[in-house]
Coordinates of C-alpha atoms in Angstrom, one line a residue:
X1 CA -21.6 -28.2 7.2
X2 CA -18.1 -27.6 5.7
X3 CA -19.7 -26.5 2.4
X4 CA -21.9 -23.9 4.3
X5 CA -18.9 -22.6 6.2
X6 CA -16.9 -22.4 2.9
X7 CA -19.6 -20.4 1.2
X8 CA -19.8 -18.1 4.2
X9 CA -16.1 -17.4 4.2
X10 CA -16.1 -16.8 0.4
X11 CA -19.0 -14.4 0.7
X12 CA -17.2 -12.6 3.4
X13 CA -14.3 -12.2 1.0
X14 CA -16.5 -10.9 -1.7
X15 CA -18.0 -8.4 0.8
X16 CA -14.4 -7.3 1.6
X17 CA -13.9 -6.6 -2.1
X18 CA -17.2 -4.6 -2.2
X19 CA -16.0 -2.5 0.7
X20 CA -12.7 -1.9 -1.1
X21 CA -10.5 -3.0 1.7
X22 CA -8.0 -4.4 -0.8
X23 CA -8.2 -1.6 -3.2
X24 CA -9.0 1.6 -1.3
X25 CA -6.6 4.5 -1.6
X26 CA -7.5 6.1 1.6
X27 CA -8.2 3.9 4.6
X28 CA -9.0 6.7 7.1
X29 CA -12.7 7.2 6.3
X30 CA -13.7 9.3 9.3
X31 CA -13.0 12.6 7.5
X32 CA -11.7 11.8 4.0
X33 CA -12.8 10.4 0.7
X34 CA -12.1 7.0 -0.6
X35 CA -11.2 6.0 -4.2
X36 CA -11.8 2.3 -4.9
X37 CA -11.8 -0.1 -7.8
X38 CA -13.5 -3.5 -7.8
X39 CA -13.8 -6.2 -10.4
X40 CA -16.3 -9.1 -10.7
X41 CA -14.4 -12.1 -9.5
X42 CA -17.3 -14.6 -9.2
X43 CA -16.6 -16.3 -12.5
X44 CA -13.0 -16.9 -11.6
X45 CA -14.0 -18.3 -8.2
X46 CA -16.7 -20.5 -9.5
X47 CA -14.5 -22.2 -12.1
X48 CA -11.7 -23.2 -9.6
X49 CA -11.1 -26.9 -9.4
X50 CA -12.6 -28.9 -6.5
X51 CA -10.0 -29.8 -3.9
X52 CA -9.6 -33.3 -2.5
X53 CA -11.8 -33.9 0.5
X54 CA -8.8 -34.5 2.8
X55 CA -7.4 -31.0 2.3
X56 CA -7.9 -28.7 5.3
X57 CA -10.9 -26.4 4.8
X58 CA -8.9 -23.2 5.4
X59 CA -6.3 -24.3 2.8
X60 CA -9.1 -24.8 0.3
X61 CA -10.6 -21.4 1.1
X62 CA -7.2 -19.7 0.9
X63 CA -6.5 -21.3 -2.5
X64 CA -9.9 -20.4 -3.9
X65 CA -9.6 -16.8 -2.7
X66 CA -6.0 -16.5 -4.0
X67 CA -7.2 -17.6 -7.5
X68 CA -9.9 -15.0 -7.3
X69 CA -7.4 -12.3 -6.2
X70 CA -5.0 -13.2 -9.0
X71 CA -7.9 -12.8 -11.5
X72 CA -8.7 -9.4 -9.9
X73 CA -5.1 -8.5 -10.1
X74 CA -5.0 -9.2 -13.8
X75 CA -8.1 -7.2 -14.3
X76 CA -6.5 -4.3 -12.5
X77 CA -3.4 -4.5 -14.7
X78 CA -5.5 -4.2 -17.8
X79 CA -7.6 -1.4 -16.7
X80 CA -7.2 0.7 -13.5
X81 CA -3.7 2.0 -14.0
X82 CA -4.1 4.8 -11.4
X83 CA -4.5 2.3 -8.5
X84 CA -2.7 -0.7 -10.0
X85 CA 0.5 -0.5 -7.9
X86 CA -1.4 -0.1 -4.6
X87 CA -3.8 -3.0 -5.3
X88 CA -0.9 -5.3 -6.4
X89 CA 0.9 -4.5 -3.2
X90 CA -2.1 -5.3 -1.0
X91 CA -2.8 -8.6 -2.8
X92 CA 0.9 -9.6 -2.4
X93 CA 0.7 -8.7 1.2
X94 CA -2.4 -10.8 1.9
X95 CA -0.6 -13.9 0.6
X96 CA 2.4 -13.6 2.7
X97 CA 4.8 -11.9 0.3
X98 CA 6.9 -9.1 1.7
X99 CA 5.6 -5.8 0.4
X100 CA 7.9 -4.2 -2.2
X101 CA 8.8 -1.3 0.1
X102 CA 10.5 -3.7 2.6
X103 CA 14.3 -3.2 2.1
X104 CA 15.3 -5.7 4.8
X105 CA 13.5 -8.1 7.2
X106 CA 14.8 -10.4 10.0
X107 CA 13.2 -13.0 12.2
X108 CA 11.9 -11.8 15.6
X109 CA 13.5 -13.9 18.3
X110 CA 11.7 -14.7 21.5
X111 CA 8.5 -15.9 19.8
X112 CA 9.4 -19.6 20.0
X113 CA 7.2 -19.9 23.0
X114 CA 4.6 -17.9 24.9
X115 CA 6.8 -16.2 27.5
X116 CA 7.4 -12.9 25.8
X117 CA 5.8 -10.7 23.2
X118 CA 7.7 -8.3 21.0
X119 CA 6.5 -4.6 21.1
X120 CA 9.2 -2.0 20.6
X121 CA 12.0 -1.4 18.0
X122 CA 14.8 1.1 17.6
X123 CA 18.3 1.4 16.2
X124 CA 21.6 1.6 18.1
X125 CA 25.1 3.0 17.4
X126 CA 28.4 1.6 18.6
X127 CA 29.0 4.8 20.5
X128 CA 26.9 7.4 22.4
X129 CA 26.0 10.2 20.0
X130 CA 26.2 13.7 21.4
X131 CA 24.3 15.9 21.1
X132 CA 21.3 13.6 20.8
X133 CA 20.0 15.7 17.9
X134 CA 23.0 14.5 15.7
X135 CA 22.0 10.8 15.7
X136 CA 19.7 11.2 12.6
X137 CA 22.7 12.2 10.5
X138 CA 24.6 9.0 10.9
X139 CA 24.6 6.9 7.7
X140 CA 24.0 3.5 9.2
X141 CA 23.6 1.7 12.6
X142 CA 25.3 -1.6 13.5
X143 CA 22.6 -2.8 15.9
X144 CA 18.8 -3.1 16.2
X145 CA 17.1 -3.3 19.6
X146 CA 13.8 -5.0 20.3
X147 CA 11.7 -4.8 23.5
X148 CA 9.5 -7.6 24.9
X149 CA 6.9 -7.6 27.7
X150 CA 6.5 -10.8 29.8
X151 CA 3.3 -12.8 29.8
X152 CA 1.9 -14.9 32.7
X153 CA 4.1 -17.8 31.4
X154 CA 7.3 -16.3 32.9
X155 CA 8.5 -14.5 36.1
X156 CA 11.2 -12.7 34.2
X157 CA 11.0 -8.9 33.7
X158 CA 10.6 -7.1 30.4
X159 CA 13.5 -7.4 28.0
X160 CA 15.7 -5.5 25.7
X161 CA 17.4 -7.6 23.0
X162 CA 20.2 -6.3 20.8
X163 CA 20.6 -7.8 17.3
X164 CA 23.2 -7.4 14.6
X165 CA 21.6 -5.0 12.1
X166 CA 23.2 -6.7 9.0
X167 CA 22.3 -10.3 9.9
X168 CA 19.5 -10.1 12.4
X169 CA 21.4 -12.4 14.8
X170 CA 20.5 -11.9 18.4
X171 CA 23.6 -10.9 20.4
X172 CA 22.6 -10.2 24.0
X173 CA 19.6 -9.3 26.2
X174 CA 18.9 -7.2 29.3
X175 CA 16.6 -7.9 32.2
X176 CA 15.0 -4.5 32.9
X177 CA 14.5 -3.0 36.4
X178 CA 12.8 0.2 37.6
X179 CA 15.1 0.3 40.6
X180 CA 17.8 -2.0 41.9
X181 CA 15.2 -4.3 43.6
X182 CA 12.1 -3.7 41.5
X183 CA 11.8 -5.4 38.1
X184 CA 10.3 -3.5 35.2
X185 CA 7.4 -5.6 33.9
X186 CA 5.8 -2.9 31.8
X187 CA 4.5 -3.3 28.3
X188 CA 7.5 -1.5 26.8
X189 CA 5.1 -0.7 24.0
X190 CA 7.7 1.5 22.3
X191 CA 11.4 2.2 22.6
X192 CA 13.6 4.8 21.1
X193 CA 17.3 5.9 21.1
X194 CA 17.8 9.4 22.3
X195 CA 21.4 10.3 23.1
X196 CA 22.4 8.8 26.4
X197 CA 19.1 6.9 26.8
X198 CA 17.1 4.2 25.3
X199 CA 13.6 5.2 26.5
X200 CA 10.9 2.5 27.0
X201 CA 7.2 3.6 27.3
X202 CA 4.4 2.2 29.5
X203 CA 2.0 3.2 32.3
X204 CA 2.1 7.0 31.8
X205 CA 5.9 7.0 32.2
X206 CA 9.0 6.6 30.1
X207 CA 12.0 4.7 31.5
X208 CA 15.4 5.8 30.4
X209 CA 18.1 3.0 30.2
X210 CA 21.7 3.9 29.9
X211 CA 22.9 3.7 26.2
X212 CA 26.6 3.4 27.1
X213 CA 25.9 0.4 29.4
X214 CA 24.0 -1.3 26.6
X215 CA 26.7 -0.6 24.0
X216 CA 29.5 -1.7 26.3
X217 CA 27.9 -5.1 27.0
X218 CA 26.9 -5.6 23.4
X219 CA 30.5 -5.1 22.2
X220 CA 32.1 -7.1 25.1
X221 CA 33.6 -10.2 23.4
X222 CA 34.1 -11.9 26.7
X223 CA 30.3 -12.0 27.5
X224 CA 29.0 -15.5 27.4
X225 CA 25.6 -17.0 27.4
X226 CA 24.8 -19.2 30.5
X227 CA 25.6 -22.9 30.2
X228 CA 22.1 -23.7 31.4
X229 CA 19.2 -21.7 30.0
X230 CA 17.6 -19.6 32.8
X231 CA 14.1 -20.6 33.8
X232 CA 11.5 -18.5 32.1
X233 CA 13.7 -17.6 29.1
X234 CA 12.8 -18.9 25.5
X235 CA 15.5 -20.9 23.8
X236 CA 16.0 -18.2 21.2
X237 CA 16.8 -15.7 24.0
X238 CA 19.4 -17.8 25.7
X239 CA 22.0 -15.2 25.2
X240 CA 24.6 -13.3 27.2
X241 CA 22.5 -11.1 29.6
X242 CA 22.8 -8.3 32.1
X243 CA 20.6 -6.7 34.7
X244 CA 19.8 -3.1 33.6
X245 CA 18.4 -0.6 36.0
X246 CA 16.6 2.6 34.7
X247 CA 18.8 5.6 34.8
X248 CA 15.8 8.0 34.7
X249 CA 12.0 7.8 35.0
X250 CA 9.9 10.6 33.6
X251 CA 6.2 11.1 34.1
X252 CA 4.3 12.1 31.0
X253 CA 0.9 13.6 30.2
X254 CA 0.2 10.5 28.1
X255 CA -0.7 6.8 28.5
X256 CA 2.8 6.2 27.2
X257 CA 1.7 3.5 24.8
X258 CA 4.6 4.2 22.5
X259 CA 7.6 6.6 22.2
X260 CA 9.7 8.0 19.4
X261 CA 12.5 10.6 19.2
X262 CA 13.0 12.9 16.1
X263 CA 16.2 14.6 17.2
X264 CA 14.3 17.4 18.9
X265 CA 11.2 16.0 20.6
X266 CA 10.5 12.8 22.5
X267 CA 7.0 11.9 21.3
X268 CA 5.0 9.9 23.8
X269 CA 1.5 8.7 22.7
X270 CA -1.8 7.2 23.7
X271 CA -3.3 4.1 22.3
X272 CA -7.0 4.9 22.0
X273 CA -10.0 2.7 20.8
X274 CA -13.3 4.4 21.2
X275 CA -15.3 1.2 21.0
X276 CA -13.4 -0.3 24.0
X277 CA -13.7 1.5 27.4
X278 CA -10.4 0.0 28.5
X279 CA -8.7 2.2 25.8
X280 CA -10.8 5.4 26.2
X281 CA -8.8 8.7 25.9
X282 CA -7.6 10.6 29.0
X283 CA -10.3 13.0 29.9
X284 CA -8.5 16.3 29.2
X285 CA -7.1 15.0 25.9
X286 CA -10.6 15.3 24.5
X287 CA -10.6 19.1 24.9
X288 CA -8.2 19.6 21.9
X289 CA -9.8 21.6 19.0
X290 CA -9.3 19.1 16.3
X291 CA -11.8 16.5 17.6
X292 CA -9.3 13.7 17.1
X293 CA -8.9 10.5 19.1
X294 CA -5.2 10.3 19.9
X295 CA -3.0 12.7 21.8
X296 CA 0.8 12.4 21.4
X297 CA 2.8 14.6 23.8
X298 CA 6.1 16.1 22.5
X299 CA 8.9 16.9 25.0
X300 CA 11.9 19.0 24.0
X301 CA 15.2 17.4 25.1
X302 CA 18.6 18.5 26.2
X303 CA 21.8 17.4 24.4
X304 CA 21.8 14.1 26.5
X305 CA 18.2 13.2 25.3
X306 CA 16.5 14.0 28.6
X307 CA 13.2 15.9 28.5
X308 CA 13.5 19.4 29.8
X309 CA 9.8 20.3 30.8
X310 CA 9.7 21.0 34.5
X311 CA 6.0 21.9 34.8
X312 CA 4.0 19.0 36.2
X313 CA 0.5 18.3 37.5
X314 CA -1.8 15.5 38.6
X315 CA -4.5 14.3 36.2
X316 CA -7.2 11.6 36.1
X317 CA -6.6 8.7 33.8
X318 CA -9.6 6.4 34.1
X319 CA -10.0 5.7 37.8
X320 CA -6.4 6.5 38.6
X321 CA -4.6 9.8 39.4
X322 CA -1.4 10.2 37.5
X323 CA 1.4 12.7 37.6
X324 CA 2.6 14.1 34.3
X325 CA 4.8 16.9 32.8
X326 CA 3.3 19.5 30.5
X327 CA 4.2 18.8 26.9
X328 CA 5.9 21.3 24.8
X329 CA 3.8 20.3 21.8
X330 CA 1.0 17.9 21.0
X331 CA 0.1 15.9 17.8
X332 CA -3.5 14.9 17.5
X333 CA -4.5 12.1 15.1
X334 CA -6.8 9.1 14.5
X335 CA -7.2 6.2 16.9
X336 CA -5.7 2.6 17.0
X337 CA -2.2 4.0 16.8
X338 CA 0.5 1.6 18.1
X339 CA 3.5 3.5 17.0
X340 CA 4.5 6.9 15.5
X341 CA 7.7 8.3 13.9
X342 CA 8.8 11.6 12.4
X343 CA 10.5 10.7 9.1
X344 CA 11.9 14.0 7.8
X345 CA 9.1 15.4 5.5
X346 CA 6.6 12.8 6.7
X347 CA 5.0 11.4 9.9
X348 CA 4.2 7.7 9.9
X349 CA 1.6 6.0 12.1
X350 CA 1.4 2.2 12.8
X351 CA -2.3 1.4 13.0
X352 CA -3.4 -1.9 14.4
X353 CA -6.0 -3.6 16.5
X354 CA -6.8 -7.2 16.9
X355 CA -6.9 -10.0 14.3
X356 CA -6.9 -7.7 11.2
X357 CA -4.2 -6.7 8.8
X358 CA -2.5 -3.5 9.9
X359 CA -1.9 -0.2 8.2
X360 CA 1.0 2.3 7.8
X361 CA -0.4 5.8 7.3
X362 CA 1.8 8.7 6.1
X363 CA 1.2 12.4 6.5
X364 CA 3.1 15.5 5.5
X365 CA 5.1 16.7 8.5
X366 CA 3.3 19.8 9.9
X367 CA 5.8 20.6 12.6
X368 CA 7.6 23.4 10.7
X369 CA 4.3 25.2 10.4
X370 CA 2.7 27.5 13.0
X371 CA 0.7 25.3 15.4
X372 CA -2.7 25.8 17.0
X373 CA -2.9 26.7 20.7
X374 CA -4.5 24.0 22.8
X375 CA -6.0 25.1 26.1
X376 CA -6.8 22.3 28.5
X377 CA -7.6 21.7 32.2
X378 CA -6.5 18.3 33.6
X379 CA -9.4 16.7 35.5
X380 CA -9.0 17.7 39.2
X381 CA -7.0 20.8 38.5
X382 CA -8.2 24.4 38.7
X383 CA -5.5 25.8 36.4
X384 CA -5.7 25.8 32.6
X385 CA -2.6 25.0 30.6
X386 CA -1.6 25.8 27.1
X387 CA 0.5 24.0 24.5
X388 CA 1.1 24.0 20.7
X389 CA -1.0 21.5 18.8
X390 CA -0.7 19.9 15.3
X391 CA -3.2 17.7 13.5
X392 CA -2.7 14.7 11.2
X393 CA -5.8 14.2 9.1
X394 CA -7.0 13.2 5.6
X395 CA -8.3 16.7 4.8
X396 CA -5.0 18.5 5.7
X397 CA -2.0 16.4 5.2
X398 CA -2.6 12.8 4.5
X399 CA -0.3 11.3 1.8
X400 CA -0.6 7.5 1.6
X401 CA -1.8 4.4 3.5
X402 CA -0.5 0.9 2.9
X403 CA -1.5 -2.5 4.3
X404 CA 0.9 -4.6 6.3
X405 CA 0.7 -7.7 8.5
X406 CA -1.5 -8.0 11.5
X407 CA -0.2 -6.8 14.9
X408 CA 2.1 -4.0 13.7
X409 CA 3.6 -2.2 16.8
X410 CA 6.3 0.4 17.4
X411 CA 8.0 2.5 14.7
X412 CA 11.3 4.3 14.6
X413 CA 13.2 6.1 11.8
X414 CA 17.1 6.2 11.6
X415 CA 17.3 8.8 8.8
X416 CA 17.2 6.1 6.1
X417 CA 14.8 3.3 7.1
X418 CA 11.6 3.1 8.9
X419 CA 11.6 0.3 11.4
X420 CA 8.4 -1.7 12.4
X421 CA 7.9 -4.8 14.4
X422 CA 5.0 -7.2 14.9
X423 CA 3.3 -9.1 17.7
X424 CA 1.2 -11.3 15.4
X425 CA 3.9 -13.9 15.0
X426 CA 3.9 -14.6 18.8
X427 CA 2.3 -18.0 19.7
X428 CA 0.1 -16.0 22.0
X429 CA -1.7 -14.6 18.9
X430 CA -0.7 -16.6 15.8
X431 CA -2.8 -19.8 16.3
X432 CA -6.0 -17.7 16.5
X433 CA -5.3 -15.0 14.1
X434 CA -4.0 -17.4 11.3
X435 CA -7.4 -19.2 11.2
X436 CA -8.5 -16.4 9.0
X437 CA -6.8 -16.9 5.6
X438 CA -7.1 -13.2 4.8
X439 CA -5.0 -12.2 7.8
X440 CA -1.3 -12.0 7.1
X441 CA 1.0 -13.1 9.9
X442 CA 4.5 -11.8 10.0
X443 CA 7.4 -13.4 12.0
X444 CA 10.0 -10.8 10.9
X445 CA 10.6 -7.1 11.7
X446 CA 10.9 -4.7 8.8
X447 CA 13.2 -2.0 7.6
X448 CA 11.2 0.1 5.1
X449 CA 12.1 2.4 2.3
X450 CA 9.6 5.2 2.7
X451 CA 10.3 6.7 -0.8
X452 CA 8.8 3.5 -2.3
X453 CA 5.5 4.3 -0.6
X454 CA 5.1 8.1 -0.7
X455 CA 6.5 8.7 -4.2

């Protein structure tokens, strides 16, 4: 039976090569072409030495596949120079090496048990930057912030955790509250620094937490962790902590699956998966002219980082009626987006769904160009609204796509590095996902040098 299963997994790997999942240049196949290179690796695989019977079957499969991949890598080196660097990067990534474009990486705390799952990531200064648009010009940031949602294994609310940016050491955490007496237990699928706020996204809203309060507590040398670890808190998050109540709550025309600030707009986006009814797009988001899956609402902000749009309306989202503010601009793009960030001349997407390796896709930034007018009528409304729309697609502005570990989530860009975090290292996912030797599990968050990808 083991031999049959081994043959099945190996054939699956060969099929993966045939489909060019390791070597494709363009992974968005809905509207773009794909360039691929494949080599016959059967000879290399068939000559690998037989492993001792006591070795775990998945270890044997992984070793066999790794030998085959190394052979393919050598073949690429000798022949297909135009795609050599991309293929090598993907092979390295599959076998748990950090991709060459990762400048720094640090262990994600909170994943030592099943109580919390990391979702969002952003950077933090040691002072409130005003106006908010100026924060992209700072050379470096002393802190990194991660967000976590609570699972059924804890009664604690969602968390913000501040880390030392140079060492990755967790410094303190915040119990998040919507109001003084109402815990915030949302997904916090994305967080972003915008002037006086760190915004957290979930449930069609963004929640603004006071930046100064976070900085003051982080830099308070007298703050001490509790002598006894609070119930419901992982050992790695037994830190000095503070209750943090939202300073502002803003309703969006979006599912608010993720959020990012580019110095001008707060971008609040939908996670959409057409094959799953639970992640179907909001009805009026399908009326945009580009025929894309994902709608990312952009809101202009004031100098404090607060959205300025005052026009609001009710709209249907599934079986619920939500209230949202009209976006000042909209970006439309492919589905399965977990995070988005404007990175100067490029826009980056974090693309991930289930137990598969993730992708980072990069597009030329179209926001300086004249947009396309989007006319839409929210379900249940008689009035038609208009906004300015932009499209990210293979045909228009795609630049590059690279493979990264499974479960990539939020993105943010500090003017130098692109930040990305992962949920795949959580014990809620890792035991199942790691059964597949082709799936790369990452326990660190990354700071990425974009120039090593797009140039």
